[in-house]
Coordinates of C-alpha atoms in Angstrom, one line a residue:
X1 CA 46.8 49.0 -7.7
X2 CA 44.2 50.1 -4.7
X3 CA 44.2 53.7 -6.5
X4 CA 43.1 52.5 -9.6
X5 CA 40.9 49.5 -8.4
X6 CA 38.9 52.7 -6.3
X7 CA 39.0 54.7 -9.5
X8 CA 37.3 51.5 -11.0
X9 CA 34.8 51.4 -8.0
X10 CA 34.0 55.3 -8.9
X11 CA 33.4 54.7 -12.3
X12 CA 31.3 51.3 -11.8
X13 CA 28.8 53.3 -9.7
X14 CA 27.9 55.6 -12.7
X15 CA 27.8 52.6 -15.0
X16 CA 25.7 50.6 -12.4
X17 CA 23.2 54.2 -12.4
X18 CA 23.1 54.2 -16.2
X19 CA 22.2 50.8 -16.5
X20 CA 19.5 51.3 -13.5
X21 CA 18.1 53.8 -15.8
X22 CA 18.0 52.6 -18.7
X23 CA 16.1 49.4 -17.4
X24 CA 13.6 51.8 -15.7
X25 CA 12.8 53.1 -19.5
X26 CA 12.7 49.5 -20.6
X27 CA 10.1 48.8 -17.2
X28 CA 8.0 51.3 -18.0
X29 CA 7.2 50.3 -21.5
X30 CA 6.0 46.8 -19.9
X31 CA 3.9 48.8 -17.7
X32 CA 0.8 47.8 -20.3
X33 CA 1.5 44.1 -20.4
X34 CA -0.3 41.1 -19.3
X35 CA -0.2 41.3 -15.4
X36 CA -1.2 38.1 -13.0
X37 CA -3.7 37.5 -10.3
X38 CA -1.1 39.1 -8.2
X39 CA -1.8 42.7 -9.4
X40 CA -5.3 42.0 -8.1
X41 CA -3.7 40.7 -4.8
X42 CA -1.7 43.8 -4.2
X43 CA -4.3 46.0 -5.3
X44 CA -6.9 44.2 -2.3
X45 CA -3.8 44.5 -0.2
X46 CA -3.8 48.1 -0.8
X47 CA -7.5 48.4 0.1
X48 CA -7.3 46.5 3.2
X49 CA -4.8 48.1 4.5
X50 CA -6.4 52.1 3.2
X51 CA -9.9 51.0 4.1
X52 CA -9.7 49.0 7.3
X53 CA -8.3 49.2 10.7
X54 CA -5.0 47.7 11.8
X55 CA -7.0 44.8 13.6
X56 CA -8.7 43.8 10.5
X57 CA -6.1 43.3 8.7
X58 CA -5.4 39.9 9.1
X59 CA -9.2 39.0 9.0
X60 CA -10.5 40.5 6.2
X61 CA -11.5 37.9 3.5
X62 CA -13.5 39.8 1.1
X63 CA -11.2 38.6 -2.1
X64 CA -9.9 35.5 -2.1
X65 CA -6.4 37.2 -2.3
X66 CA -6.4 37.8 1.3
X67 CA -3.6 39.7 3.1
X68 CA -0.5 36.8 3.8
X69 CA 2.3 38.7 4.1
X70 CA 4.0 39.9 7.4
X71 CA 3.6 43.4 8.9
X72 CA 6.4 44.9 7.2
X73 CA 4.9 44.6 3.8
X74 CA 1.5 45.2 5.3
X75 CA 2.9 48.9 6.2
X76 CA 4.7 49.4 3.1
X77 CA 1.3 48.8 1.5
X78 CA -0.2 50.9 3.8
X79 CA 2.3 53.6 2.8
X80 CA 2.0 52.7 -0.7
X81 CA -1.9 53.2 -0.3
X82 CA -1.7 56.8 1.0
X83 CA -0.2 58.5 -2.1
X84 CA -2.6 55.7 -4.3
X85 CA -5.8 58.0 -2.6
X86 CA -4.0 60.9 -4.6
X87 CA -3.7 59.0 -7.9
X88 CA -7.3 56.7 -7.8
X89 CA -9.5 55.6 -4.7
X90 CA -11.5 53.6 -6.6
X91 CA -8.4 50.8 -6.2
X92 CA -8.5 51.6 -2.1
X93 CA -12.3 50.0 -2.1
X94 CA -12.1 46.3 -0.9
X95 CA -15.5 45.8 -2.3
X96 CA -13.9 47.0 -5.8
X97 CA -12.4 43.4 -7.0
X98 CA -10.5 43.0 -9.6
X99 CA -10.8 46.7 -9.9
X100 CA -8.0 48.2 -12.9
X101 CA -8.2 51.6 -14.2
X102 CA -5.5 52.8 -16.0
X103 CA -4.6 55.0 -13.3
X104 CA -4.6 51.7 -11.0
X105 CA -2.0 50.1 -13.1
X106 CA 0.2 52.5 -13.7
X107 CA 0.3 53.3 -10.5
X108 CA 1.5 50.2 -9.2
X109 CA 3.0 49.3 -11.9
X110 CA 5.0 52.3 -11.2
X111 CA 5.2 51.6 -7.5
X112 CA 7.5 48.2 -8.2
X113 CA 10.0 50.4 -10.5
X114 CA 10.7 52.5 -7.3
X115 CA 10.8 49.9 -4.4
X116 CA 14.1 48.7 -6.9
X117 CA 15.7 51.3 -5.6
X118 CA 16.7 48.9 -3.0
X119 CA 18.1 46.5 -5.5
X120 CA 20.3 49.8 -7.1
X121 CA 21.7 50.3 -3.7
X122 CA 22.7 46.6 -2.7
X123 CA 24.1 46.5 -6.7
X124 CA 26.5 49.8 -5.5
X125 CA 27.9 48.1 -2.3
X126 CA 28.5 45.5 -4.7
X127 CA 31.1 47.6 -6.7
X128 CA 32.1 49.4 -3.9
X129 CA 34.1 46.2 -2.8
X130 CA 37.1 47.1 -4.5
X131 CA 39.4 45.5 -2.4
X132 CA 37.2 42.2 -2.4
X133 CA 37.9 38.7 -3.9
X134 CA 35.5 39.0 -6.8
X135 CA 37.7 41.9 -8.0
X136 CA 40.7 39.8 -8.4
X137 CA 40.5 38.3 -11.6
X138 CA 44.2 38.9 -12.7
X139 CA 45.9 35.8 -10.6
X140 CA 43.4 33.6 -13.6
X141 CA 44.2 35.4 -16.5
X142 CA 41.0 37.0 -16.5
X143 CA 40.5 39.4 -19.5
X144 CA 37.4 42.0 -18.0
X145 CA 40.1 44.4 -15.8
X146 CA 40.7 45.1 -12.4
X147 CA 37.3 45.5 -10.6
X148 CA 35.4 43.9 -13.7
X149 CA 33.7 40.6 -11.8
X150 CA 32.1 42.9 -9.4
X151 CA 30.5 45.1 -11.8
X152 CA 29.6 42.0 -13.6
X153 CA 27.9 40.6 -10.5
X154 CA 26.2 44.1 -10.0
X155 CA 24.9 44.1 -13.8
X156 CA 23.6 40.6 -13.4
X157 CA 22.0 40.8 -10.6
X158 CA 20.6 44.4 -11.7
X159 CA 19.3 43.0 -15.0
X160 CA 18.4 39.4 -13.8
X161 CA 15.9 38.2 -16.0
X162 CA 13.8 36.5 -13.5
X163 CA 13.2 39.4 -12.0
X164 CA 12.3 41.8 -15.0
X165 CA 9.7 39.2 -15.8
X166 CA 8.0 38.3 -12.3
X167 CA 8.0 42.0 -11.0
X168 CA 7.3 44.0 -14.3
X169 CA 5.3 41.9 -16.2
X170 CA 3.8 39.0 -14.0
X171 CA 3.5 41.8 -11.1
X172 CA 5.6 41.0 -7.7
X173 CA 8.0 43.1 -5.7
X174 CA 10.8 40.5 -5.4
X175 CA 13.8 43.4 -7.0
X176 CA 13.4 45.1 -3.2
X177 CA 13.6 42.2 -1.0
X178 CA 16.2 40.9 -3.4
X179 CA 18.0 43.9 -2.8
X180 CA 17.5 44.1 1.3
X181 CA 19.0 40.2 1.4
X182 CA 21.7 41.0 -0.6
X183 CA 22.7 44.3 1.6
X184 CA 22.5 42.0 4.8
X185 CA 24.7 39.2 3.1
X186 CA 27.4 41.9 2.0
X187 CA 27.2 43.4 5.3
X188 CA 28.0 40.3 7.0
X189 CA 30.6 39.1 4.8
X190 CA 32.3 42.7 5.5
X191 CA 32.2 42.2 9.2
X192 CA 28.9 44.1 9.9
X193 CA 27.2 41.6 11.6
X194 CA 24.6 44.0 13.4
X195 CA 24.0 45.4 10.2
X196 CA 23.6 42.2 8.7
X197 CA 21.3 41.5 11.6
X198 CA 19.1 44.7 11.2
X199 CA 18.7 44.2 7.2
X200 CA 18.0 40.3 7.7
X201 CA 15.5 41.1 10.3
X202 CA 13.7 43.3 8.8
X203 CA 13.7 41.2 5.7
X204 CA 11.8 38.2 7.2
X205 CA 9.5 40.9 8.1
X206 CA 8.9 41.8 4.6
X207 CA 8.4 38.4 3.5
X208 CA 8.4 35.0 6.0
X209 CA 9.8 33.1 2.8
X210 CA 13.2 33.8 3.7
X211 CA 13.4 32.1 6.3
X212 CA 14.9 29.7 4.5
X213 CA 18.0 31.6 4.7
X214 CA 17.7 31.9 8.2
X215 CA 19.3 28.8 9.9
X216 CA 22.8 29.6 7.6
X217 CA 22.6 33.0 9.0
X218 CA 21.7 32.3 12.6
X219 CA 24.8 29.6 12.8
X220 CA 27.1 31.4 10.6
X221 CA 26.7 34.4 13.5
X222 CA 26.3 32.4 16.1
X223 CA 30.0 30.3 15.3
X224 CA 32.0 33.2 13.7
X225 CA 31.2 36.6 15.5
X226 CA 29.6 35.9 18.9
X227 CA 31.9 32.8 19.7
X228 CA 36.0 33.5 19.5
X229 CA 39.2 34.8 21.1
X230 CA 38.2 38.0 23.0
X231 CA 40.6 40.3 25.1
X232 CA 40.6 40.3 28.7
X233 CA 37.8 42.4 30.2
X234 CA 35.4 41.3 27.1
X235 CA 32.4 39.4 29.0
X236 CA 32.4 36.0 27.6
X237 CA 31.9 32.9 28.9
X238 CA 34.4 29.9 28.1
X239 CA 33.8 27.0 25.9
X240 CA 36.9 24.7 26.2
X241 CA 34.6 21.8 23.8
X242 CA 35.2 24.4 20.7
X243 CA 38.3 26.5 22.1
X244 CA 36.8 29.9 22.4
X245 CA 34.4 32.2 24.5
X246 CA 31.2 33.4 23.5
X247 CA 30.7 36.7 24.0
X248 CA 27.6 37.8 26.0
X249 CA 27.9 41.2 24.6
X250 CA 27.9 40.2 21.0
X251 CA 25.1 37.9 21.2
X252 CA 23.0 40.3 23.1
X253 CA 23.3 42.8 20.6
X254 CA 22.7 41.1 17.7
X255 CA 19.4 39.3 19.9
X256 CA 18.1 42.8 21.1
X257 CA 18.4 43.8 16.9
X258 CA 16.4 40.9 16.1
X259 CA 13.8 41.5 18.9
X260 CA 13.6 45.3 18.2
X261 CA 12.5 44.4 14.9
X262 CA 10.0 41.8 15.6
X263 CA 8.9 43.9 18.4
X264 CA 7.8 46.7 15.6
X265 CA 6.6 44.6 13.7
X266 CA 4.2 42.2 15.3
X267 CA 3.0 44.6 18.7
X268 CA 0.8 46.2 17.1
X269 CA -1.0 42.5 16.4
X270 CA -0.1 40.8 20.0
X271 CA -3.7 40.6 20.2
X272 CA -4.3 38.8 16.8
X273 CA -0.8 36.8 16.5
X274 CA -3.2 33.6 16.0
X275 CA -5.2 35.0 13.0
X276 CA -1.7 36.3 11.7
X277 CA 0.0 33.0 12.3
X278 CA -2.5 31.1 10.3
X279 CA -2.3 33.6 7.2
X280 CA 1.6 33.5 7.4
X281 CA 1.4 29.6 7.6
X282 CA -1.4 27.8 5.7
X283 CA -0.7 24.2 5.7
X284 CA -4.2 23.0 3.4
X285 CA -3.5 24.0 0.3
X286 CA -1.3 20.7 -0.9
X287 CA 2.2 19.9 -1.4
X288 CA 2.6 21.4 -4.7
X289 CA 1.3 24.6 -6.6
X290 CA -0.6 24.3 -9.9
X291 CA 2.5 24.9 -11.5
X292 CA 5.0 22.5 -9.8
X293 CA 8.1 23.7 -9.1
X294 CA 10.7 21.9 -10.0
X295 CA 12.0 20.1 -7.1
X296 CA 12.4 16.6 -5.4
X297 CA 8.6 16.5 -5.5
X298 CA 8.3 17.1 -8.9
X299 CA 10.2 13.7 -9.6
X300 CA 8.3 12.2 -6.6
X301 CA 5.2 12.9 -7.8
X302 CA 6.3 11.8 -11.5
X303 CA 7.7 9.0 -10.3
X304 CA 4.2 8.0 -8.6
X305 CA 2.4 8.6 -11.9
X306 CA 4.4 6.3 -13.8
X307 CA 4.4 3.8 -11.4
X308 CA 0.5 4.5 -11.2
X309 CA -0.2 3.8 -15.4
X310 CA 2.1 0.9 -15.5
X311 CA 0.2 -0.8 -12.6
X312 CA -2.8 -0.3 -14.0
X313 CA -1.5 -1.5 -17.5
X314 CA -0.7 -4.8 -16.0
X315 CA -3.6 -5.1 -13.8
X316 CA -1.9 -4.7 -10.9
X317 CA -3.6 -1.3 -10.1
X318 CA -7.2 0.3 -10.5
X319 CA -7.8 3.7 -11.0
X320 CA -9.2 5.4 -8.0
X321 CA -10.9 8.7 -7.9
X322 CA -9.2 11.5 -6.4
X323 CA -6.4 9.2 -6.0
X324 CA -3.2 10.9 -8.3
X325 CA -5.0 13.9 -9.3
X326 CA -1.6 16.1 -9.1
X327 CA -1.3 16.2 -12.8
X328 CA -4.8 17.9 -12.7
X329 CA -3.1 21.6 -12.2
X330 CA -5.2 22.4 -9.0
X331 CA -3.7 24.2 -6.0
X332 CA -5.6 21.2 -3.4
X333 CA -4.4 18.5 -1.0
X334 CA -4.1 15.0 -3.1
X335 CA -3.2 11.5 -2.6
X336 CA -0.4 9.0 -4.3
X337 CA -1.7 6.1 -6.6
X338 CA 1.6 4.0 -5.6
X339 CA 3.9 6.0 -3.6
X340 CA 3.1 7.2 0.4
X341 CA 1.4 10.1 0.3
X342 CA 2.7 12.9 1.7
X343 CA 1.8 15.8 4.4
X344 CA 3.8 18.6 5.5
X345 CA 5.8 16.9 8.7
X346 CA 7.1 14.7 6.2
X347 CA 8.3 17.8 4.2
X348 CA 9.8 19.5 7.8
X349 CA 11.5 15.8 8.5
X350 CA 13.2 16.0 5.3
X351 CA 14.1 19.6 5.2
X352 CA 15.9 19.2 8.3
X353 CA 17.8 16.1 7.6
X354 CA 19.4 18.0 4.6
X355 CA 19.8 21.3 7.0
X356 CA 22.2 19.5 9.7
X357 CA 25.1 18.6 7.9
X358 CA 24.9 22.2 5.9
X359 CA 24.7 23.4 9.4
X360 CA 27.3 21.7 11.0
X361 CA 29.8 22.5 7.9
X362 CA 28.7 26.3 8.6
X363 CA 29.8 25.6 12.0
X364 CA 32.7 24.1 11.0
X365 CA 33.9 24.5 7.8
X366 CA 36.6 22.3 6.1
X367 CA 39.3 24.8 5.8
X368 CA 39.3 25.3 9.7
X369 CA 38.2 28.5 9.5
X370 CA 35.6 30.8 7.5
X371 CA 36.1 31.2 3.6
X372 CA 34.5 34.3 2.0
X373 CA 32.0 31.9 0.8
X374 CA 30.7 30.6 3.6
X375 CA 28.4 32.5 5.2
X376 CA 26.5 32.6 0.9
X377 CA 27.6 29.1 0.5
X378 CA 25.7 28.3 3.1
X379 CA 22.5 30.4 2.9
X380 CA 22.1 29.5 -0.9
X381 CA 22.1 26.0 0.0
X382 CA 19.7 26.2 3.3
X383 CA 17.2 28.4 0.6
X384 CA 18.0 25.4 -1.8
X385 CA 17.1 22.7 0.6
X386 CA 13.8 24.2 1.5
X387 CA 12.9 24.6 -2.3
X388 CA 13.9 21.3 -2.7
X389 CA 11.7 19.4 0.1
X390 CA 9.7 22.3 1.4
X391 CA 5.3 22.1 1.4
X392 CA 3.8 24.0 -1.1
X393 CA 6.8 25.6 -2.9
X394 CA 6.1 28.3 -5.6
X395 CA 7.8 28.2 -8.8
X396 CA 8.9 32.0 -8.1
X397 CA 10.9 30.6 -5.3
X398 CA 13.8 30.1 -7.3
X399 CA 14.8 33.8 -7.4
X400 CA 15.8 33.1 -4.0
X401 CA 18.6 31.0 -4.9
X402 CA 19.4 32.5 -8.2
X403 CA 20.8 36.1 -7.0
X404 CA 23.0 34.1 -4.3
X405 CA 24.4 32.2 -7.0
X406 CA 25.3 35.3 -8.7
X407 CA 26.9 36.6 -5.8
X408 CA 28.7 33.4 -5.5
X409 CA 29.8 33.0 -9.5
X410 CA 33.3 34.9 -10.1
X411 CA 34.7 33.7 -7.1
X412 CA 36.5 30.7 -8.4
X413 CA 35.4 28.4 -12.0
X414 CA 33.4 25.9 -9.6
X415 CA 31.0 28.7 -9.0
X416 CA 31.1 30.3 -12.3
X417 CA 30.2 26.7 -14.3
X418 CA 27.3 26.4 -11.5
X419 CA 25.8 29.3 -12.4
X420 CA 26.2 28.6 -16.1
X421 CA 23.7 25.8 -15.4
X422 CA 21.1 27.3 -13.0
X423 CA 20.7 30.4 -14.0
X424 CA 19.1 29.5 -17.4
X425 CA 17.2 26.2 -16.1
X426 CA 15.9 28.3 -12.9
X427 CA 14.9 31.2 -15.5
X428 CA 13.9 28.6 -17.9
X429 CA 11.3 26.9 -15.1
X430 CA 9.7 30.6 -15.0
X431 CA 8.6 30.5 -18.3
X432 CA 5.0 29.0 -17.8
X433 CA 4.0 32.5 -16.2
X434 CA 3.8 34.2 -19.2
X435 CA 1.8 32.7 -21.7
X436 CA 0.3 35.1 -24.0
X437 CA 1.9 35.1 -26.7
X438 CA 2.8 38.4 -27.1
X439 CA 4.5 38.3 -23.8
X440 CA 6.0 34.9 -25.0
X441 CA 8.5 36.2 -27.5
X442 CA 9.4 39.3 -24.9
X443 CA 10.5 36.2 -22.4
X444 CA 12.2 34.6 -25.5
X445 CA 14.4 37.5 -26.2
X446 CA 15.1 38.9 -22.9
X447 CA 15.9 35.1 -21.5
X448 CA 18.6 34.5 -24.7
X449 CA 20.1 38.1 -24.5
X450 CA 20.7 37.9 -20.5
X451 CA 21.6 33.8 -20.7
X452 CA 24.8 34.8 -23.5
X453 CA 25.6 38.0 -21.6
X454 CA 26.2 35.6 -18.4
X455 CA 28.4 33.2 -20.9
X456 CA 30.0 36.2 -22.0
X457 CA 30.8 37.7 -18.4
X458 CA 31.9 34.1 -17.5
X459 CA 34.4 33.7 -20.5
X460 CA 36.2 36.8 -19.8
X461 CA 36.7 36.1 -16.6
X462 CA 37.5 32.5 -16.9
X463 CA 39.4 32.1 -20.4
X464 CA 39.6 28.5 -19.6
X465 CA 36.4 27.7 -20.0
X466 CA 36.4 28.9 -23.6
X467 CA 39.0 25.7 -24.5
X468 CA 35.6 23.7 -24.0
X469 CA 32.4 25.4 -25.4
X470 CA 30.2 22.5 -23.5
X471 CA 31.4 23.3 -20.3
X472 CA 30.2 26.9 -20.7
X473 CA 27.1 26.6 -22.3
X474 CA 26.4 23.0 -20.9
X475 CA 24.2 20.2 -22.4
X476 CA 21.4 20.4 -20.6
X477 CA 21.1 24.4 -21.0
X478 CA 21.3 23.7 -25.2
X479 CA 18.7 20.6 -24.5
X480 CA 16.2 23.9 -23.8
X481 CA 16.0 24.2 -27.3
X482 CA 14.0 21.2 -28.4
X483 CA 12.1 21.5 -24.6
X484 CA 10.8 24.7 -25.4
X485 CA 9.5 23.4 -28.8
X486 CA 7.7 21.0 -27.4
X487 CA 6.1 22.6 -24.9
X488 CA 5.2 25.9 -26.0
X489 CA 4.4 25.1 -29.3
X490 CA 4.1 21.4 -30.3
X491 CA 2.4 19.1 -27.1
X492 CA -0.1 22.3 -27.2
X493 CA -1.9 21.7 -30.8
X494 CA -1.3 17.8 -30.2
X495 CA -2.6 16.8 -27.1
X496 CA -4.0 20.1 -25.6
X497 CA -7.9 18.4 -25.2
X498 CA -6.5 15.2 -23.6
X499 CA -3.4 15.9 -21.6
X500 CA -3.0 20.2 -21.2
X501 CA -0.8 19.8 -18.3
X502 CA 1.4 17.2 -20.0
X503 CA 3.6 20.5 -21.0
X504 CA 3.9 22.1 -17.8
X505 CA 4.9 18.7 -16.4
X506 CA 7.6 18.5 -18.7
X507 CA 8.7 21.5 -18.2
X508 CA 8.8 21.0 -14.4
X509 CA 10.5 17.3 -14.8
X510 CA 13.1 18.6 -17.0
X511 CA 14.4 21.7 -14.7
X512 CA 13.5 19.8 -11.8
X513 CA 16.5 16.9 -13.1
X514 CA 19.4 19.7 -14.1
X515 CA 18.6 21.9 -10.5
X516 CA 19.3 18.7 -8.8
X517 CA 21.8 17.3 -10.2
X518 CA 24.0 20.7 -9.4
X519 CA 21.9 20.7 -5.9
X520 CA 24.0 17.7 -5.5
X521 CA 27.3 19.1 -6.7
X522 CA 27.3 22.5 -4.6
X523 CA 26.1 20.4 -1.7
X524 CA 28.8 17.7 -1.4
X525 CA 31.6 20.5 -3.0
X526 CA 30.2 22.0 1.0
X527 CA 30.7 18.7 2.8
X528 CA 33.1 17.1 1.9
X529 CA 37.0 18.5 2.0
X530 CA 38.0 18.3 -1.7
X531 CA 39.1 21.3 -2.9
X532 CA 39.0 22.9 0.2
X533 CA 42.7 24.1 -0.3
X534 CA 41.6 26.0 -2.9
X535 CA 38.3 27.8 -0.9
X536 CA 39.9 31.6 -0.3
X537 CA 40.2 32.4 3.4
X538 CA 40.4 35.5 5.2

């Protein structure tokens, strides 16, 4: 069996380099599609970075779009920049705004396709697990072969429509730092922990938003590598509360990893860590995007409208100015008709009441000791939490918690019905991005072929779920249907002069319902100790 599950792994990494090919083909005929405001903010972030020096970085504020990423991406733009001079320097001049040659755009357009290399490589380790859980289908009468769940998790995650759409068409380079979490996740799951470390490190480096992962991480490590039963000689230091030792050499590795990293990355600033702070963390630009995300403060705030027009219905309330403007579709700081409104210490309060127990189950889980899940159980429901209650949360933020999922989603029919549900209402909650309607019936296609290739993938490895069509395509993912209708093509001709962002909001209510409703279900699966029998250990 291990000689033909390694033949499988051999022959999975040429089908994962075909596929990776192929979708480069299909990337580069989107290369002349609609891009956002974000090509422009890459483009400026290439200028600053060509044009300026190091210490201006942070500063510069000719564009709006100003540089609010951390050093790591600052330098890859910077590296970026130096082979742009060969291809255009009219795109390195920061005075040149909203500057977009066709040499521009291919060039960065171009520049995305290649930072997926990183994805390609994470989606290899991914098949290379032979010997790993999610290639043992056979004990559930799973029809896809020896090996076949992880080459299905490689391909999904490879051809993850979220991705295709936000990096090469809206314009974003989320397919790379995709790929660096997933390499530290399967690196720490393999017992690589200062790997792990390293790639993590480096990651929040790239982009602070991951730092929603962090705490699962940070405890995970923390619990199950630097604390346990050493051998005598290993310097540890005794804990008789939790029955173990934590080892002083362990945790000073992995903390001198972590500090090497940020000491690369932010010495060259130690004299403009303020300026950097404030660009990392801008706190005045209002709970919600113009596109709300659909989270708890999506309800909240829809919750506070309703409440708002029946008040004033019955007389009870009068319509203020600036007073429950959020439906407005302007990225500013608002106030609640009915409800209290909210600033972002309320948000932190929140975030972390829903981090503790997630925390303290990572610390100790229910089976007594670590599942193979845990350490992404846990980091896709930390990322969750802070989607859920965090301050100003993008809509984009979901591909966070959407490629965890998939890493998650053939190790047991819990995880695989889970994903059956967020993966099209997370993807379906991206759709407002493109909205030209050329680009709209590219999103259509691609987000029905990828949503019944997951169903597909699913079915053969979980025959079960066949014997009930509703459980693998459920309700709410067919209720898209008639959503989709609505807002893309009926609320727009009826009410577009009186109510244009009734279909965004709608959009945003309805995902917002279905993401937490299985919020809910992962989260108390994690708490509570039903099932956990059944959780693989090892």
């Amino acid at each position: 069996q291990w000689i033909t599950m390694a033949k499988n792994a051999s022959g999975f990494h040429t089908d994962v380099i075909l596929v990776a090919t192929g979708l480069t083909f299909l990337k580069l005929l989107f290369s002349q599609l609609y891009y956002s405001t974000d090509f422009e903010v890459h483009r400026n972030w290439l200028a600053i970075t060509h044009s300026l020096p190091l210490s201006k970085w942070y500063s510069e504020n000719t564009s709006q779009w100003t540089l609010d990423y951390p050093p790591y991406f600052a330098y890859f733009e910077w590296s970026l920049s130096q082979l742009a001079a060969l291809v255009d320097p009219g795109m390195l001049n920061v005075s040149n705004l909203n500057y977009a040659s066709g040499a521009t755009v291919m060039f960065q357009r171009v520049s995305v396709i290649v930072s997926d290399a990183a994805l390609v490589a994470a989606c290899l380790a991914i098949v290379s697990d032979v010997g790993g859980a999610a290639s043992k289908s056979a004990t559930r009468g799973g029809r896809g072969g020896v090996g076949a769940p992880a080459l299905w998790t490689a391909l999904l995650l490879l051809c993850n429509f979220g991705l295709l759409i936000v990096d090469h068409i809206h314009f974003q380079y989320n397919g790379m730092l995709t790929g660096l979490l997933i390499g530290s996740l399967l690196c720490i799951r393999r017992g690589h922990a200062k790997a792990g470390a390293l790639l993590f490190a480096a990651l929040l480096n790239f982009k602070h938003i991951y730092l929603y992962c962090a705490p699962a991480l940070f405890v995970y490590l923390l619990r199950h590598y630097c604390i346990g039963r050493f051998s005598t000689g290993h310097l540890a230091v005794k804990l008789p509360a939790i029955g173990g030792s934590l080892s002083v050499a362990r945790l000073a590795s992995l903390g001198g990893i972590v500090l090497a990293v940020l000491a690369t990355s932010l010495a060259p600033f130690a004299y403009h860590i303020p300026q950097l702070l404030s660009r990392l963390f801008p706190f005045k630009r209002g709970l919600c995007h113009a596109y709300w995300a659909p989270n708890f403060w999506t309800l909240y705030n829809c919750l506070d409208k309703l409440l708002e027009i029946v008040g004033c219905r019955l007389g009870l309330l009068t319509k203020q100015p600036g007073v429950g403007v959020m439906t407005g579709g302007l990225v500013e700081e608002f106030e609640h008709a009915v409800l209290p409104s909210i600033r972002p210490v309320h948000t932190f309060l929140l975030t972390a009441l829903f981090l503790l127990p997630i925390l303290y189950r990572t610390w100790s889980p229910v089976s007594g000791k670590p599942s193979r899940t845990l350490c992404i159980e846990s980091a896709v429901l930390c990322a969750w939490t802070a989607y859920n209650f965090g301050w100003h949360v993008h809509e984009k933020a979901i591909l966070l918690i959407i490629p965890l999922l998939i890493l998650l989603m053939f190790e047991s029919e819990f995880h695989a019905r889970l994903a059956l549900l967020v993966l099209p209402i997370g993807h379906f909650s991206l759709f407002p991005l493109l909205f030209t309607s050329y680009e709209c019936w590219i999103k259509y296609s691609l987000f029905a072929s990828y949503t019944l290739a997951t169903a597909h993938a699913v079915s053969l490895e979980f025959p079960a779920l066949l014997s009930a069509p509703s459980r693998l395509l459920p309700p709410c993912v067919i209720g898209l249907a008639p959503l989709l209708l609505a807002s893309d093509w009926l609320l727009p001709q009826l009410l577009a002069p009186r109510l244009p962002f009734l279909p965004l909001m709608l959009t945003s209510l309805y995902c917002a319902v279905c993401l937490a409703w299985a919020y809910c279900t992962l989260l108390a699966r994690f708490l509570l100790p039903v099932g956990a029998a059944k959780q693989k250990t090892g």
